């Protein structure tokens, strides 16, 4: 079984519409794909409609923005009830806060780069979650940078004077909310240092484990071999499962579908603990 449980569509910062993502998953030879857009379940219906045609099974999820003490963490959540109000409200709050701060960043950037808010909106046609990746696309379209990665290495970096933070859930509270919504939480790329200098401390992962965290994403391209080893050791110490995924963003990142996979036994556990079924052809 080829299971890639962490991907993004154009409903957040991927470039494939959900149905295109399902078709790309079929071409990549995947049996199961997890759609995990940032802070939104907007793409679920469109992706579900493509299951029969593509023959790919859909694992419904989202990637929830969290932060604690200025350190950010992404929490993957699977098979939760999207109508559970406390979680739905937290996701809406995160989307709104991200969008407000994205406007503020564009105001700051427009003093030095040839972009305005309309240029960013033009890069986010069906995105429910607007963020830095869309600013990056606007900067690329304006010819200021060759690609997203270059824009992220420059003015969009967290240490840059143009960077503005946004509100995000506390990671322990997020685990509780996901479980309360009938879902299963998995920490995304917990040891990736490319995005920020400080990492979430082990003690926070221990509290997340108490709050229902099911697994850590170990195999991810943002982890080098030493970081994979650290993530594996932490998962073992806390009695957590281990996942792997591509974090595919279409043309937005070099990540390729299926480059890392989730073991079947973890998927089985997520399905048995989650409140929604997989959507199979
Ligand atoms: P935001 O939540 O608006 O601060 O943007 C964070 C998102 O930007 C992440 O979810 C990533 O998908 C994306 N991102 C972070 N670093 C990079 C990078 N170096 N290249 C492309 N996309 C990135
Ligand atoms: Fe992203
Ligand atoms: Fe992430
Ligand atoms: Zn992701």
Short mmCIF file of C-alpha atoms and ligand atoms in Angstrom, two decimals:
data_model
loop_
_atom_site.label_atom_id
_atom_site.label_comp_id
_atom_site.label_asym_id
_atom_site.label_seq_id
_atom_site.Cartn_x
_atom_site.Cartn_y
_atom_site.Cartn_z
CA UNK A 1 0.00 0.00 0.00
CA UNK A 2 1.36 3.40 -1.02
CA UNK A 3 -0.02 5.99 1.43
CA UNK A 4 1.00 9.67 1.19
CA UNK A 5 -0.93 11.33 4.04
CA UNK A 6 0.13 15.01 3.82
CA UNK A 7 -0.53 17.15 0.71
CA UNK A 8 -1.90 20.58 -0.16
CA UNK A 9 -4.33 21.80 -2.83
CA UNK A 10 -5.12 25.28 -4.14
CA UNK A 11 -7.61 25.57 -1.24
CA UNK A 12 -4.52 26.53 0.77
CA UNK A 13 -1.05 26.99 -0.70
CA UNK A 14 -0.80 24.10 -3.18
CA UNK A 15 -1.15 24.78 -6.90
CA UNK A 16 -3.35 21.79 -7.91
CA UNK A 17 -7.11 22.04 -7.45
CA UNK A 18 -8.33 19.11 -5.29
CA UNK A 19 -9.46 17.05 -8.31
CA UNK A 20 -6.11 17.66 -10.06
CA UNK A 21 -4.32 16.57 -6.89
CA UNK A 22 -6.31 13.29 -6.90
CA UNK A 23 -5.37 12.74 -10.57
CA UNK A 24 -1.71 13.46 -9.78
CA UNK A 25 -1.92 10.95 -6.90
CA UNK A 26 -3.17 8.30 -9.34
CA UNK A 27 -0.29 9.05 -11.75
CA UNK A 28 2.17 8.79 -8.84
CA UNK A 29 0.84 5.28 -8.13
CA UNK A 30 -0.61 6.13 -4.72
CA UNK A 31 -3.33 3.95 -3.17
CA UNK A 32 -4.26 6.53 -0.51
CA UNK A 33 -3.71 10.29 -0.41
CA UNK A 34 -4.28 12.58 2.58
CA UNK A 35 -5.51 16.08 1.71
CA UNK A 36 -4.27 18.32 4.54
CA UNK A 37 -4.71 21.95 3.55
CA UNK A 38 -3.61 24.58 6.08
CA UNK A 39 -6.42 25.38 8.56
CA UNK A 40 -9.25 24.44 6.18
CA UNK A 41 -11.38 21.49 5.06
CA UNK A 42 -12.61 23.45 2.02
CA UNK A 43 -11.12 20.96 -0.48
CA UNK A 44 -12.68 17.79 0.96
CA UNK A 45 -15.85 17.80 -1.18
CA UNK A 46 -14.04 18.36 -4.48
CA UNK A 47 -11.39 15.76 -3.67
CA UNK A 48 -14.09 13.26 -2.62
CA UNK A 49 -15.85 13.76 -5.96
CA UNK A 50 -12.64 12.63 -7.73
CA UNK A 51 -12.22 9.35 -5.80
CA UNK A 52 -14.28 7.18 -8.17
CA UNK A 53 -12.63 8.50 -11.37
CA UNK A 54 -9.07 8.33 -10.10
CA UNK A 55 -9.33 5.10 -8.08
CA UNK A 56 -7.36 6.76 -5.25
CA UNK A 57 -8.66 6.47 -1.68
CA UNK A 58 -9.02 9.80 0.14
CA UNK A 59 -7.90 10.39 3.73
CA UNK A 60 -9.54 13.64 4.83
CA UNK A 61 -7.44 15.93 7.00
CA UNK A 62 -6.09 19.39 7.68
CA UNK A 63 -2.79 20.87 8.84
CA UNK A 64 -3.44 23.08 11.84
CA UNK A 65 -1.13 26.04 12.57
CA UNK A 66 0.01 26.01 16.19
CA UNK A 67 2.41 28.11 18.19
CA UNK A 68 3.68 28.30 21.72
CA UNK A 69 6.22 30.78 23.13
CA UNK A 70 7.01 32.05 19.64
CA UNK A 71 7.78 28.57 18.29
CA UNK A 72 5.48 27.30 15.54
CA UNK A 73 4.35 23.74 14.93
CA UNK A 74 2.04 22.19 12.33
CA UNK A 75 -0.42 19.60 13.57
CA UNK A 76 -1.96 17.21 11.05
CA UNK A 77 -5.50 16.20 12.00
CA UNK A 78 -7.30 13.29 10.36
CA UNK A 79 -10.91 12.12 10.05
CA UNK A 80 -12.42 14.72 12.40
CA UNK A 81 -15.92 16.17 12.29
CA UNK A 82 -15.53 19.48 10.40
CA UNK A 83 -18.78 20.69 11.98
CA UNK A 84 -17.47 20.46 15.55
CA UNK A 85 -17.81 24.14 16.48
CA UNK A 86 -14.86 24.71 18.86
CA UNK A 87 -12.38 23.35 16.30
CA UNK A 88 -14.10 24.97 13.30
CA UNK A 89 -13.99 28.33 15.10
CA UNK A 90 -10.31 27.96 15.95
CA UNK A 91 -9.51 27.17 12.29
CA UNK A 92 -11.53 30.19 11.12
CA UNK A 93 -9.71 32.38 13.63
CA UNK A 94 -6.33 31.11 12.37
CA UNK A 95 -7.33 31.76 8.72
CA UNK A 96 -8.53 35.29 9.52
CA UNK A 97 -5.47 36.12 11.55
CA UNK A 98 -3.18 34.81 8.81
CA UNK A 99 -5.00 36.85 6.19
CA UNK A 100 -4.85 40.06 8.30
CA UNK A 101 -1.15 39.65 8.93
CA UNK A 102 -0.56 38.79 5.23
CA UNK A 103 -2.11 42.16 4.30
CA UNK A 104 0.18 43.86 6.81
CA UNK A 105 3.24 42.11 5.35
CA UNK A 106 2.22 43.22 1.84
CA UNK A 107 1.90 46.82 3.08
CA UNK A 108 5.46 46.64 4.43
CA UNK A 109 6.78 44.90 1.31
CA UNK A 110 5.09 47.30 -1.12
CA UNK A 111 7.47 50.06 0.01
CA UNK A 112 10.40 48.10 -1.48
CA UNK A 113 8.92 45.59 -3.95
CA UNK A 114 6.53 46.04 -6.90
CA UNK A 115 3.54 44.21 -5.37
CA UNK A 116 0.19 45.18 -3.83
CA UNK A 117 -2.66 43.27 -2.18
CA UNK A 118 -4.45 42.67 -5.53
CA UNK A 119 -1.36 40.91 -6.85
CA UNK A 120 -1.44 38.55 -3.87
CA UNK A 121 -5.18 37.92 -4.26
CA UNK A 122 -4.58 37.08 -7.92
CA UNK A 123 -2.26 34.25 -6.77
CA UNK A 124 -4.87 32.83 -4.40
CA UNK A 125 -7.91 32.34 -6.62
CA UNK A 126 -9.62 29.51 -4.73
CA UNK A 127 -7.57 29.59 -1.55
CA UNK A 128 -9.45 29.60 1.74
CA UNK A 129 -6.12 30.07 3.53
CA UNK A 130 -4.07 33.03 2.28
CA UNK A 131 -0.52 33.31 3.57
CA UNK A 132 3.13 33.90 2.78
CA UNK A 133 3.19 31.38 -0.11
CA UNK A 134 0.80 33.62 -2.06
CA UNK A 135 2.98 36.68 -1.37
CA UNK A 136 5.90 34.60 -2.65
CA UNK A 137 3.97 33.78 -5.84
CA UNK A 138 3.16 37.49 -6.33
CA UNK A 139 6.85 38.40 -5.90
CA UNK A 140 7.78 35.73 -8.46
CA UNK A 141 5.10 36.96 -10.88
CA UNK A 142 6.50 40.49 -10.50
CA UNK A 143 9.96 39.20 -11.43
CA UNK A 144 11.49 40.01 -8.03
CA UNK A 145 12.47 36.37 -7.29
CA UNK A 146 12.93 33.23 -9.41
CA UNK A 147 10.74 30.95 -7.25
CA UNK A 148 8.91 30.56 -3.92
CA UNK A 149 11.96 29.17 -2.16
CA UNK A 150 14.03 32.25 -3.04
CA UNK A 151 11.30 34.58 -1.75
CA UNK A 152 11.13 32.55 1.49
CA UNK A 153 14.90 32.76 1.85
CA UNK A 154 14.64 36.58 1.48
CA UNK A 155 11.92 38.99 2.63
CA UNK A 156 9.45 36.28 3.73
CA UNK A 157 11.82 34.59 6.20
CA UNK A 158 10.67 34.59 9.83
CA UNK A 159 13.63 36.79 10.85
CA UNK A 160 12.99 39.38 8.11
CA UNK A 161 11.86 42.96 8.92
CA UNK A 162 8.81 42.33 6.70
CA UNK A 163 7.73 39.30 8.74
CA UNK A 164 4.60 39.61 10.87
CA UNK A 165 3.45 36.66 13.04
CA UNK A 166 -0.15 35.43 13.20
CA UNK A 167 -2.39 33.89 15.85
CA UNK A 168 -2.29 30.11 16.13
CA UNK A 169 -3.60 27.50 18.55
CA UNK A 170 -1.52 26.17 21.40
CA UNK A 171 -0.34 22.68 20.27
CA UNK A 172 -1.56 20.85 23.40
CA UNK A 173 -4.97 22.51 23.16
CA UNK A 174 -5.04 21.66 19.45
CA UNK A 175 -4.54 17.94 20.23
CA UNK A 176 -7.42 18.10 22.72
CA UNK A 177 -9.69 19.86 20.22
CA UNK A 178 -8.87 17.40 17.43
CA UNK A 179 -9.66 14.43 19.70
CA UNK A 180 -12.85 16.16 20.92
CA UNK A 181 -13.83 16.51 17.24
CA UNK A 182 -13.33 12.75 16.81
CA UNK A 183 -10.07 13.19 14.91
CA UNK A 184 -6.55 11.83 15.18
CA UNK A 185 -3.60 14.28 15.56
CA UNK A 186 -0.10 13.72 14.10
CA UNK A 187 2.73 16.26 14.46
CA UNK A 188 4.10 17.40 11.07
CA UNK A 189 7.89 17.64 10.51
CA UNK A 190 8.59 18.10 14.28
CA UNK A 191 12.37 18.42 13.88
CA UNK A 192 12.54 20.64 10.76
CA UNK A 193 14.93 23.51 11.48
CA UNK A 194 14.77 25.11 8.01
CA UNK A 195 11.79 27.30 8.92
CA UNK A 196 12.76 28.62 12.37
CA UNK A 197 15.77 28.41 14.63
CA UNK A 198 14.04 27.17 17.79
CA UNK A 199 12.17 23.86 17.88
CA UNK A 200 9.22 22.88 20.04
CA UNK A 201 10.73 21.38 23.22
CA UNK A 202 10.39 17.63 23.90
CA UNK A 203 8.37 18.46 26.99
CA UNK A 204 5.63 19.98 24.79
CA UNK A 205 5.52 16.78 22.70
CA UNK A 206 5.16 14.83 25.95
CA UNK A 207 2.15 16.96 26.91
CA UNK A 208 0.75 16.59 23.39
CA UNK A 209 1.12 12.81 23.74
CA UNK A 210 -0.91 13.00 26.98
CA UNK A 211 -3.53 15.03 25.09
CA UNK A 212 -3.93 12.35 22.41
CA UNK A 213 -1.16 12.88 19.86
CA UNK A 214 -0.95 9.64 17.84
CA UNK A 215 2.31 9.96 15.91
CA UNK A 216 5.23 12.07 14.72
CA UNK A 217 6.05 12.63 11.06
CA UNK A 218 9.58 11.23 10.83
CA UNK A 219 10.20 10.76 7.10
CA UNK A 220 9.87 14.24 5.57
CA UNK A 221 12.28 16.05 3.23
CA UNK A 222 12.71 18.91 5.73
CA UNK A 223 14.38 16.42 8.12
CA UNK A 224 17.99 15.47 7.51
CA UNK A 225 19.11 11.94 8.55
CA UNK A 226 20.08 13.13 12.06
CA UNK A 227 16.72 14.87 12.53
CA UNK A 228 14.86 11.74 11.38
CA UNK A 229 16.81 9.79 13.97
CA UNK A 230 15.91 12.36 16.69
CA UNK A 231 12.23 12.25 15.70
CA UNK A 232 12.28 8.43 15.71
CA UNK A 233 13.88 8.35 19.17
CA UNK A 234 11.36 10.88 20.52
CA UNK A 235 8.44 8.88 19.11
CA UNK A 236 9.80 5.71 20.71
CA UNK A 237 10.30 7.43 24.05
CA UNK A 238 6.75 8.83 24.06
CA UNK A 239 5.13 5.65 22.69
CA UNK A 240 4.00 7.41 19.51
CA UNK A 241 3.59 6.06 15.97
CA UNK A 242 5.83 7.19 13.09
CA UNK A 243 4.63 8.66 9.84
CA UNK A 244 6.16 9.79 6.56
CA UNK A 245 4.81 12.05 3.82
CA UNK A 246 5.69 14.25 0.87
CA UNK A 247 3.97 17.51 1.95
CA UNK A 248 3.27 17.99 -1.77
CA UNK A 249 2.34 21.58 -2.80
CA UNK A 250 2.05 21.06 -6.59
CA UNK A 251 4.36 23.44 -8.44
CA UNK A 252 4.76 25.49 -5.23
CA UNK A 253 7.53 23.29 -3.80
CA UNK A 254 9.90 20.61 -5.14
CA UNK A 255 8.25 17.90 -2.95
CA UNK A 256 7.02 14.98 -5.11
CA UNK A 257 3.98 12.82 -4.31
CA UNK A 258 4.94 9.51 -2.72
CA UNK A 259 8.53 10.52 -1.90
CA UNK A 260 7.82 9.44 1.72
CA UNK A 261 5.03 7.14 2.87
CA UNK A 262 2.95 6.26 5.94
CA UNK A 263 3.04 2.64 7.14
CA UNK A 264 -0.27 0.79 6.73
CA UNK A 265 -0.49 -0.06 10.43
CA UNK A 266 -0.58 3.65 11.33
CA UNK A 267 -3.31 4.30 8.75
CA UNK A 268 -5.31 1.38 10.20
CA UNK A 269 -5.01 2.90 13.67
CA UNK A 270 -6.06 6.37 12.43
CA UNK A 271 -9.11 4.85 10.74
CA UNK A 272 -10.08 2.86 13.82
CA UNK A 273 -9.77 5.93 16.09
CA UNK A 274 -11.17 8.56 13.70
CA UNK A 275 -14.84 9.50 13.47
CA UNK A 276 -15.02 9.57 9.65
CA UNK A 277 -14.28 6.74 7.18
CA UNK A 278 -11.72 6.68 4.40
CA UNK A 279 -13.38 7.44 1.05
CA UNK A 280 -12.55 4.48 -1.20
CA UNK A 281 -13.45 4.02 -4.89
P1 LIG B 1 2.34 31.25 6.71
O1 LIG B 1 1.52 30.24 7.46
O2 LIG B 1 1.52 32.21 5.94
O3 LIG B 1 3.35 31.91 7.59
O4 LIG B 1 3.15 30.43 5.61
C1 LIG B 1 3.74 29.21 5.95
C2 LIG B 1 3.69 28.27 4.77
O5 LIG B 1 4.67 28.67 3.84
C3 LIG B 1 4.06 26.85 5.13
O6 LIG B 1 2.92 26.12 5.39
C4 LIG B 1 4.76 26.31 3.92
O7 LIG B 1 3.92 25.56 3.10
C5 LIG B 1 5.20 27.54 3.18
N1 LIG B 1 6.66 27.61 3.20
C6 LIG B 1 7.46 27.74 4.27
N2 LIG B 1 8.76 27.78 3.90
C7 LIG B 1 8.77 27.67 2.54
C8 LIG B 1 9.80 27.63 1.57
N3 LIG B 1 11.10 27.74 1.89
N4 LIG B 1 9.44 27.48 0.27
C9 LIG B 1 8.15 27.39 -0.07
N5 LIG B 1 7.13 27.41 0.81
C10 LIG B 1 7.44 27.55 2.10
FE1 LIG B 2 2.18 25.01 3.02
FE1 LIG B 3 3.69 22.05 7.44
ZN1 LIG B 4 2.07 20.75 4.88
#
